[in-house]
Amino acid sequence: MQGINRVGGANGVKAIVGSGFYWAWFDALFMSALFATGGTDGLMPEYGAIAAFALSLPVFGLVLWRGDVVGKLFEGRRMTVAVAVAGTIGSLFYTVAGMANNWGAFAGGALLCGLFMGMYNMAWGMVYCKDGAKSATPLIAGAFAIAPLLDAPLLFMIPEARAVFFALFPLASSALFVAMGHSLTRKTKRRDATANAQTSEAAFRPLTDTMDVESRLDESLAKSLGRPQTEPAASPHGMQAFLTNHLGVSAMLIGAVVLVMSGFGYLQHLLSFSTQADGIGVQVARGAAAIVMFCLLVARPERSSAVFRVGFLIMVAGIMMLPFFFGTDTFLVSGAVIIAGYTAFDMFIWVAFSHIAHTRSKSPVKTVAFIRFVANAATALGLVCGVLLVGQEEGANPLAFFQETTVVGYLVVIAIVMLLSSEESAELLRSARPSPAQSTGMVGAMGETSAERMEAWLDGIGLTAREKDVADLLLQGRTQPWIAEALGISENTVGTHVRHIYQKAEVHDRQQLLDLALSSISPESREPQSTITGAT
C-alpha cells in the first residue's frame, strides 16, 4: 500500500501501466518489431521510425497554435479511442508493408502512427506534469520500467504474431487513459488564468518542489515588511520572450535537448538498425536500466540527483567506447552502456519539463508540445544523418565512422554541460530531495532548520495532514483555486480547510497566519511548544 501511495495511488498505477503500453509500442519501433520482416532493402523499419517521428510534428505544431482546440478533442472518450485505433491500424499497416514490401501500406502506417505518437505524447505528458516533479518522477520512471516487462513475453513469439500484439498496445494505453478520466484542458484552464494573474516569481514555485523553506519565508517576510522589490531586468523579445515568458524554458536547455536527441537518433541507427545492430538487445538493456532507476527513485527519492548525474556520465562513457568496440564482439556492450545512460537523460528531460510546465509555464499544454516537437524533430534528424552518413555499410570506411562517432560523443558532452548549466536543471537537481515532512529519517542529518520548525509548528496547532498541505501553499502566496488544482480537491474543500487553519491558529486572514508563522519559527523564538500553540 505504501508503494502505491508513493506513485500517486490507483490513478498513478493506471498512469504507469497505461503510459507503459505507449512506451512499449515506442520500443517496438526501434526493435523493428512492427514490421515482422525488414523489407527487401533492410531499411524499411528505420524509415518507418523516421516517418513516425516526422509526422508527429504537425500534431505538436497544432497544439502550439491552438492548444485549446486539441485539448477539447481529448475531453471526450471518442477522440481518445479513435486516435488509439488509428495507432493500431497504422501499426498493422507497417506489418503489411514489411511482409509485402508495400510502400502504399507503409505510407498509411506512417501517417497513422505519427498521429498516434503525437497525440499520446501530449496526453501522457500532461498526466506526468499534473503535480510537477512530484508526479513526473515516479510516473515516468515506472512507465519506463514496466515497458520492457510488457515487451518481454512478445519477444518469444514468431515475428508476425509479435507484430500483431504490439499493434494492440495503443488500444491498451487508451483504455487506461480513459479509465483515469484525464483531460488535457480540465487541469490547465484554471492554471493558465491563475498564472497570468500571478506576477512574482515565487508564485510559480510548487509545493512539490522541495526547495529550501527558509528562502521562501525570507521572500514572504520581505513582502510583509514592505521592502521595495528589485526592478526586473529588461524583458526579452521575439522567440526568446515566447520561450522564457510564456513556456518558461531557456534557450540553453532547448539547445541541450537538440544536441542529445540528435546524437541519440544517430546512435539508434547504429545500435538498432545497422547490420551489427541488435535492436531487441538494446531495448532489453534500456529496460533493465529503467527498472533499476525506478527502484532507486521510488525507494530513495532524495538520491534522484545522484541517479541522474551518474546516468549522464554513463551515457558519455558509452559513446566514447563505441568507436573502439565497433566491429568487434563487444560492440553491444558499448550500446548497452549508452542506452542505460540515455534512459537517465530521457527521464530527467521528462521530469524537468513536467516541473517547468507545472511551475513556470503560462500554458502547460504548449510547453509539453514544444519540448516534444524539439525532441522528436531532433531524433528524426539524427536517424536521417545516420542513414546518410553511415547507411548499412559501417565497415566500408572505419576511419570515417570513427571520426563521426567521436564528433557525436563531443556533442553529447557539450549538451550535458549545457543541460547542467541551465537554470531549470540546476534548480531541479538542487530540489530533488524530500522535505522533512516527507522524510523524517533525514531530520537528524539535516539539523534543526526553519523547515523542521515550520513542520513542528503546524503539528503543534493541531493541523491534519491535508490542512498542513493547504497551509504550506497558503504561506507561499497561492490562491485557493491554485491550491485546489494542485491538490486535486474542490475549491469548497479548500475553503473549509482554510477556515479550520485560521481557527486553529487563532487568526483571521492569510497575512496574520504568515506573521504568526514567521514569529513562531524564527531562531530567536525558542518558546516551548505549549506557549506557541497557546496551550496551557
XYZ file of C-alpha atoms in Angstrom:
536
model
C 0.000 0.000 0.000
C 2.832 2.387 0.823
C 4.394 1.695 -2.575
C 1.104 2.509 -4.320
C 0.833 5.770 -2.395
C 4.354 6.721 -3.456
C 3.365 6.580 -7.122
C 0.109 8.507 -6.686
C -2.414 5.859 -5.654
C -4.681 3.952 -8.025
C -4.580 6.637 -10.705
C -0.799 6.636 -10.505
C -0.724 2.900 -11.149
C -3.082 3.351 -14.116
C -0.832 6.095 -15.486
C 2.280 3.945 -15.117
C 0.755 0.905 -16.820
C -1.115 2.936 -19.448
C 1.866 5.015 -20.498
C 3.990 1.864 -20.156
C 1.966 0.358 -23.015
C 2.687 3.501 -25.018
C 6.439 3.295 -24.382
C 6.422 -0.443 -25.124
C 4.873 0.375 -28.514
C 7.517 3.078 -28.877
C 10.245 0.485 -28.207
C 8.734 -1.716 -30.913
C 9.640 0.932 -33.492
C 13.315 0.639 -32.579
C 13.191 -3.161 -32.374
C 11.698 -3.276 -35.918
C 9.018 -5.441 -34.309
C 6.087 -3.787 -36.075
C 7.374 -4.833 -39.499
C 7.647 -8.590 -38.801
C 10.324 -8.667 -41.530
C 12.630 -5.878 -42.513
C 11.500 -5.211 -46.068
C 13.632 -6.134 -49.061
C 16.169 -3.332 -48.650
C 16.534 -3.733 -44.886
C 15.954 -0.040 -44.199
C 12.160 -0.012 -44.149
C 11.880 -0.304 -40.322
C 14.204 2.650 -39.893
C 12.301 4.644 -42.498
C 9.159 3.786 -40.546
C 10.619 5.192 -37.331
C 11.789 8.352 -39.100
C 8.385 8.844 -40.733
C 6.506 8.368 -37.458
C 8.699 10.914 -35.683
C 8.429 13.386 -38.558
C 4.653 13.046 -38.943
C 4.107 13.580 -35.224
C 5.469 17.122 -35.596
C 2.280 18.602 -37.145
C 0.370 17.447 -34.059
C 2.697 19.387 -31.771
C 2.570 22.357 -34.121
C -1.232 22.325 -33.968
C -1.110 22.279 -30.166
C 1.271 25.246 -30.156
C -1.079 27.106 -32.477
C -4.434 26.105 -30.978
C -3.804 24.188 -27.781
C -7.347 24.738 -26.536
C -8.851 23.025 -29.581
C -6.628 19.960 -29.332
C -7.272 19.743 -25.608
C -11.020 19.726 -26.150
C -10.654 16.815 -28.548
C -9.365 14.691 -25.675
C -12.124 15.692 -23.272
C -14.394 13.059 -24.772
C -13.728 9.354 -24.978
C -14.475 9.121 -28.678
C -11.453 11.066 -29.877
C -9.181 9.406 -27.322
C -10.188 5.953 -28.519
C -10.238 6.999 -32.188
C -6.603 8.105 -32.047
C -5.642 4.815 -30.393
C -7.499 2.879 -33.099
C -5.559 4.893 -35.669
C -2.336 3.845 -33.927
C -3.344 0.187 -34.059
C -4.352 0.361 -37.727
C -1.147 2.220 -38.574
C 0.918 -0.424 -36.798
C -0.826 -3.169 -38.774
C -0.143 -1.230 -41.986
C 3.531 -1.275 -41.038
C 3.309 -5.046 -40.553
C 1.781 -5.497 -44.008
C 4.381 -3.157 -45.512
C 7.227 -5.168 -44.013
C 5.839 -8.519 -45.101
C 4.824 -7.500 -48.637
C 7.307 -4.671 -49.247
C 4.262 -2.491 -49.945
C 5.097 1.209 -49.851
C 1.452 2.218 -50.035
C 0.776 0.422 -46.764
C 3.960 1.989 -45.424
C 2.661 5.498 -46.175
C -0.664 4.818 -44.463
C 1.086 3.330 -41.455
C 3.452 6.284 -41.166
C 0.588 8.786 -41.205
C -1.498 6.987 -38.581
C 1.436 6.071 -36.336
C 2.654 9.670 -36.457
C -0.789 10.875 -35.393
C -0.902 8.399 -32.515
C 2.649 9.189 -31.393
C 1.982 12.918 -31.334
C -1.385 12.825 -29.591
C -0.419 10.312 -26.923
C 2.911 12.012 -26.323
C 0.785 15.007 -25.415
C -1.801 13.041 -23.472
C 0.615 11.221 -21.183
C 2.856 14.271 -20.976
C 0.014 16.245 -19.408
C -0.619 13.428 -16.947
C 3.050 13.449 -15.960
C 3.164 17.199 -15.302
C -0.033 17.324 -13.230
C 1.928 17.838 -9.991
C 5.274 18.782 -11.489
C 8.364 16.852 -10.434
C 6.461 15.114 -7.644
C 4.165 13.282 -10.065
C 6.544 13.089 -13.021
C 9.432 11.288 -11.328
C 7.626 8.104 -10.180
C 5.233 8.020 -13.150
C 7.899 8.330 -15.834
C 10.336 6.013 -14.090
C 7.551 3.490 -13.543
C 6.362 3.672 -17.155
C 9.893 3.197 -18.486
C 10.360 0.267 -16.095
C 7.132 -1.529 -16.960
C 7.550 -1.139 -20.742
C 10.221 -3.877 -21.033
C 8.097 -6.167 -18.873
C 5.281 -5.718 -21.389
C 7.715 -6.270 -24.263
C 9.319 -9.402 -22.848
C 6.579 -12.032 -23.473
C 6.182 -10.895 -27.066
C 9.860 -11.421 -27.841
C 9.330 -15.200 -27.665
C 6.637 -15.140 -30.371
C 7.089 -15.580 -34.090
C 7.616 -12.192 -35.820
C 4.123 -11.998 -37.334
C 2.328 -12.694 -34.048
C 4.645 -10.323 -32.206
C 3.855 -7.521 -34.642
C 0.099 -8.021 -34.234
C 0.279 -7.981 -30.440
C 2.433 -4.851 -30.437
C -0.185 -3.250 -32.691
C -2.750 -3.718 -29.903
C -0.724 -1.737 -27.367
C -2.189 1.644 -28.429
C -5.650 0.345 -27.520
C -4.439 -0.835 -24.117
C -2.837 2.544 -23.468
C -6.045 4.291 -24.478
C -8.190 2.123 -22.203
C -6.176 3.081 -19.134
C -6.052 6.741 -20.146
C -9.845 6.777 -20.416
C -10.131 4.934 -17.094
C -8.222 7.775 -15.443
C -10.773 10.275 -16.747
C -7.958 12.699 -17.537
C -8.462 15.759 -19.727
C -5.783 17.870 -21.352
C -7.699 21.072 -20.668
C -9.585 20.473 -17.455
C -6.330 20.505 -15.494
C -4.852 23.539 -17.204
C -7.535 26.145 -17.868
C -7.629 27.360 -14.292
C -3.840 27.170 -14.084
C -3.447 29.439 -17.107
C -5.789 32.039 -15.638
C -4.083 31.883 -12.249
C -0.580 32.026 -13.714
C -1.409 35.123 -15.694
C -2.673 36.789 -12.522
C 0.487 35.926 -10.539
C 3.279 38.426 -11.134
C 6.055 37.362 -8.786
C 8.475 34.541 -9.426
C 7.559 32.969 -6.109
C 4.033 32.438 -7.373
C 5.318 29.852 -9.841
C 7.011 27.653 -7.246
C 5.136 24.450 -6.378
C 4.580 22.672 -3.115
C 6.093 19.622 -4.748
C 9.320 21.481 -5.394
C 11.181 20.734 -2.175
C 13.249 23.871 -2.180
C 14.668 25.428 0.954
C 11.807 26.663 3.113
C 13.965 29.419 4.565
C 14.319 31.134 1.184
C 10.549 31.033 0.617
C 9.871 32.525 4.037
C 12.511 35.207 3.526
C 10.716 36.324 0.362
C 7.358 36.325 2.143
C 8.848 38.275 5.062
C 10.269 40.872 2.694
C 6.816 41.378 1.189
C 5.138 41.587 4.595
C 7.649 44.245 5.705
C 7.015 46.271 2.593
C 10.541 46.125 1.239
C 10.921 47.551 -2.263
C 11.017 44.934 -4.951
C 14.029 44.622 -7.216
C 13.478 46.170 -10.610
C 13.046 43.461 -13.223
C 15.561 43.107 -15.983
C 14.723 44.182 -19.482
C 12.128 41.868 -20.980
C 13.286 39.585 -23.793
C 11.720 39.907 -27.211
C 10.641 37.622 -30.019
C 11.286 33.891 -29.730
C 13.266 34.354 -26.523
C 10.283 36.091 -24.937
C 7.986 33.276 -26.045
C 10.311 30.639 -24.610
C 11.070 32.423 -21.352
C 7.877 34.277 -20.501
C 5.235 32.010 -21.975
C 6.703 28.497 -21.946
C 9.102 29.013 -19.033
C 12.151 27.406 -20.706
C 15.599 28.718 -21.583
C 17.396 28.541 -24.906
C 20.296 26.694 -23.246
C 18.029 23.891 -22.098
C 16.480 23.592 -25.554
C 19.942 23.515 -27.124
C 20.969 20.664 -24.846
C 17.889 18.670 -25.819
C 18.550 19.222 -29.538
C 22.156 18.034 -29.296
C 21.452 14.955 -27.192
C 18.376 13.840 -29.123
C 20.152 14.305 -32.468
C 23.023 12.219 -31.153
C 20.531 9.675 -29.864
C 18.942 9.360 -33.305
C 22.354 8.809 -34.915
C 23.297 6.230 -32.296
C 19.964 4.431 -32.644
C 20.805 3.918 -36.307
C 23.972 2.127 -35.229
C 22.532 0.263 -32.263
C 19.087 -0.688 -33.580
C 19.096 -0.605 -37.384
C 22.631 -1.259 -38.680
C 23.928 -4.651 -39.844
C 25.650 -5.164 -36.487
C 22.674 -3.922 -34.513
C 20.639 -5.897 -32.043
C 17.546 -3.772 -31.540
C 15.987 -6.220 -29.098
C 19.165 -6.472 -27.028
C 19.490 -2.704 -26.829
C 15.899 -2.265 -25.676
C 16.376 -5.015 -23.078
C 19.353 -3.084 -21.722
C 17.234 0.060 -21.653
C 14.514 -1.801 -19.776
C 16.932 -3.179 -17.191
C 18.330 0.305 -16.579
C 14.812 1.726 -16.268
C 13.810 -0.881 -13.687
C 16.898 -0.177 -11.571
C 16.322 3.584 -11.729
C 12.646 3.227 -10.872
C 13.512 1.246 -7.744
C 16.119 3.818 -6.724
C 13.928 6.852 -7.400
C 10.923 5.465 -5.544
C 12.828 3.952 -2.626
C 15.314 6.804 -2.207
C 13.918 9.946 -3.857
C 16.480 12.082 -2.052
C 19.127 10.389 -4.227
C 17.484 11.261 -7.545
C 20.043 13.968 -8.294
C 22.867 11.439 -7.977
C 20.975 8.910 -10.118
C 20.566 11.417 -12.948
C 24.160 12.667 -12.772
C 25.595 9.141 -12.822
C 23.347 8.337 -15.776
C 24.743 11.303 -17.714
C 28.304 10.107 -17.080
C 27.426 6.562 -18.139
C 25.962 7.838 -21.417
C 29.116 9.825 -22.217
C 31.339 6.858 -21.317
C 29.359 4.553 -23.596
C 29.609 6.933 -26.535
C 33.355 7.289 -26.074
C 33.677 3.476 -26.041
C 31.660 2.993 -29.236
C 34.373 3.754 -31.859
C 36.762 1.272 -30.240
C 34.220 -1.540 -29.920
C 32.531 -1.203 -33.309
C 33.109 -4.234 -35.485
C 34.026 -6.433 -32.522
C 32.107 -8.987 -30.496
C 31.858 -6.488 -27.641
C 30.084 -3.853 -29.724
C 26.787 -4.351 -27.917
C 28.488 -3.707 -24.575
C 29.005 -0.073 -25.516
C 25.467 0.021 -26.876
C 24.056 -1.230 -23.594
C 26.087 1.356 -21.672
C 24.884 4.159 -23.956
C 21.227 3.205 -23.755
C 21.380 2.828 -19.964
C 22.769 6.337 -19.620
C 20.344 7.732 -22.164
C 17.451 6.315 -20.150
C 18.518 8.516 -17.237
C 18.709 11.517 -19.561
C 15.285 10.794 -21.037
C 13.758 10.533 -17.570
C 15.433 13.753 -16.493
C 14.153 15.686 -19.508
C 10.599 14.489 -18.891
C 10.847 15.390 -15.196
C 12.434 18.767 -15.954
C 9.784 19.824 -18.432
C 6.971 18.464 -16.297
C 8.361 20.612 -13.497
C 8.546 23.637 -15.810
C 5.053 23.074 -17.209
C 3.657 22.859 -13.686
C 5.531 25.747 -12.087
C 6.712 28.272 -14.679
C 4.660 27.917 -17.818
C 1.637 30.048 -18.584
C 0.401 27.238 -20.834
C 1.476 23.753 -19.679
C -0.038 22.145 -22.787
C 2.121 24.279 -25.071
C 5.244 23.680 -23.001
C 4.816 19.917 -23.339
C 4.070 20.290 -27.059
C 7.140 22.444 -27.647
C 9.623 20.120 -25.985
C 8.170 17.072 -27.721
C 8.354 18.911 -31.048
C 12.026 19.683 -30.434
C 12.871 16.185 -29.192
C 11.068 14.323 -31.992
C 12.446 16.605 -34.702
C 15.984 16.165 -33.369
C 15.593 12.384 -33.150
C 14.337 12.191 -36.739
C 17.255 14.378 -37.847
C 19.727 12.106 -36.077
C 18.263 8.998 -37.710
C 18.451 10.654 -41.137
C 22.084 11.604 -40.512
C 22.811 8.005 -39.576
C 21.292 6.735 -42.820
C 23.099 9.310 -44.966
C 26.492 9.196 -43.261
C 26.715 5.524 -42.358
C 23.937 3.625 -44.108
C 24.339 -0.120 -43.742
C 27.966 -0.209 -44.835
C 29.508 0.692 -41.492
C 32.713 -1.252 -42.118
C 33.442 0.291 -45.533
C 35.334 3.263 -44.084
C 36.334 2.648 -40.451
C 38.215 5.942 -40.191
C 35.195 7.999 -41.262
C 32.994 6.077 -38.858
C 35.471 6.663 -36.031
C 35.516 10.390 -36.774
C 31.738 10.707 -36.982
C 31.154 8.833 -33.742
C 33.794 10.876 -31.934
C 32.100 14.087 -33.061
C 28.771 12.791 -31.754
C 30.442 11.994 -28.451
C 31.791 15.523 -28.119
C 28.394 16.991 -28.995
C 26.759 14.930 -26.266
C 29.384 16.087 -23.753
C 28.678 19.700 -24.740
C 24.953 19.038 -24.380
C 25.382 17.600 -20.880
C 27.384 20.670 -19.840
C 24.670 22.936 -21.265
C 21.993 20.899 -19.537
C 23.636 21.066 -16.124
C 24.405 24.771 -16.623
C 20.796 25.711 -17.307
C 18.891 27.429 -14.526
C 15.991 24.982 -14.724
C 18.181 21.893 -14.371
C 20.219 23.354 -11.538
C 17.046 24.233 -9.647
C 15.543 20.805 -10.212
C 18.688 18.945 -9.142
C 19.005 21.078 -6.008
C 15.409 20.483 -5.096
C 15.387 16.753 -5.850
C 15.180 15.772 -2.215
C 12.187 15.236 0.056
C 11.171 17.831 2.574
C 11.485 17.000 6.268
C 7.735 16.375 6.291
C 8.189 13.691 3.637
C 11.307 12.065 5.062
C 11.522 12.231 8.822
C 14.535 9.963 8.743
C 16.635 12.827 7.398
C 15.862 15.247 10.202
C 18.830 14.290 12.291
C 21.211 14.603 9.365
C 19.824 17.977 8.313
C 19.836 19.595 11.730
C 17.173 21.915 13.048
C 16.108 24.241 10.226
C 13.217 26.517 9.518
C 11.590 23.670 7.605
C 11.590 21.497 10.697
C 10.402 24.310 12.943
C 7.622 25.063 10.484
C 6.614 21.407 10.439
C 6.641 21.305 14.241
C 4.583 24.484 14.461
C 1.957 23.188 12.035
C 1.744 19.985 14.053
C 1.580 21.990 17.248
C -1.513 23.933 16.296
C -3.265 20.654 15.532
C -3.481 20.640 11.730
C -4.297 17.446 9.880
C -2.045 16.201 7.072
C -4.273 17.752 4.401
C -4.566 21.018 6.334
C -0.767 21.164 6.511
C -0.593 20.792 2.725
C -3.043 23.662 2.320
C -1.262 25.799 4.935
C 2.094 25.344 3.204
C 0.614 26.607 -0.057
C -1.133 29.488 1.686
C 2.197 30.594 3.145
C 3.663 30.566 -0.372
C 1.021 33.036 -1.519
C -1.046 30.588 -3.549
C -4.660 31.341 -4.350
C -7.415 28.960 -3.317
C -8.178 27.958 -6.948
C -4.489 27.160 -7.454
C -4.426 25.071 -4.269
C -7.499 23.151 -5.409
C -5.781 22.475 -8.736
C -2.510 21.374 -7.153
C -4.043 19.072 -4.551
C -6.806 17.699 -6.769
C -9.661 18.773 -4.497
C -12.588 21.165 -4.908
C -12.404 24.859 -4.073
C -15.136 24.389 -1.473
C -12.986 21.795 0.282
C -10.011 24.147 0.174
C -12.147 26.903 1.682
C -13.194 24.589 4.506
C -9.570 23.670 5.214
C -8.566 27.341 5.208
C -11.255 28.198 7.776
C -10.100 25.346 10.006
C -6.489 26.500 9.707
C -7.402 30.068 10.708
C -9.473 28.795 13.631
C -6.721 26.541 14.959
C -4.079 29.245 14.542
C -6.478 31.855 16.040
C -6.004 34.258 13.130
C -8.417 35.881 10.699
C -6.557 36.065 7.379
C -3.531 34.909 5.422
C -1.309 37.818 6.474
C -1.908 37.140 10.155
C -1.129 33.457 9.571
C 2.118 34.393 7.833
C 3.123 36.812 10.597
C 2.391 34.215 13.256
C 4.323 31.523 11.396
C 7.367 33.758 10.914
C 7.437 34.839 14.529
C 6.922 31.297 15.798
C 9.688 29.611 13.794
C 12.293 32.368 13.850
C 15.603 31.363 15.519
C 15.059 33.996 18.197
C 11.773 32.429 19.179
C 12.637 29.384 21.279
C 9.472 29.277 23.330
C 8.118 25.920 24.424
C 5.570 24.351 22.122
C 2.788 24.957 24.650
C 3.448 28.691 24.517
C 3.426 28.758 20.726
C 0.175 26.931 20.422
C -1.480 28.811 23.251
C -1.957 25.596 25.216
C -1.836 25.655 28.992
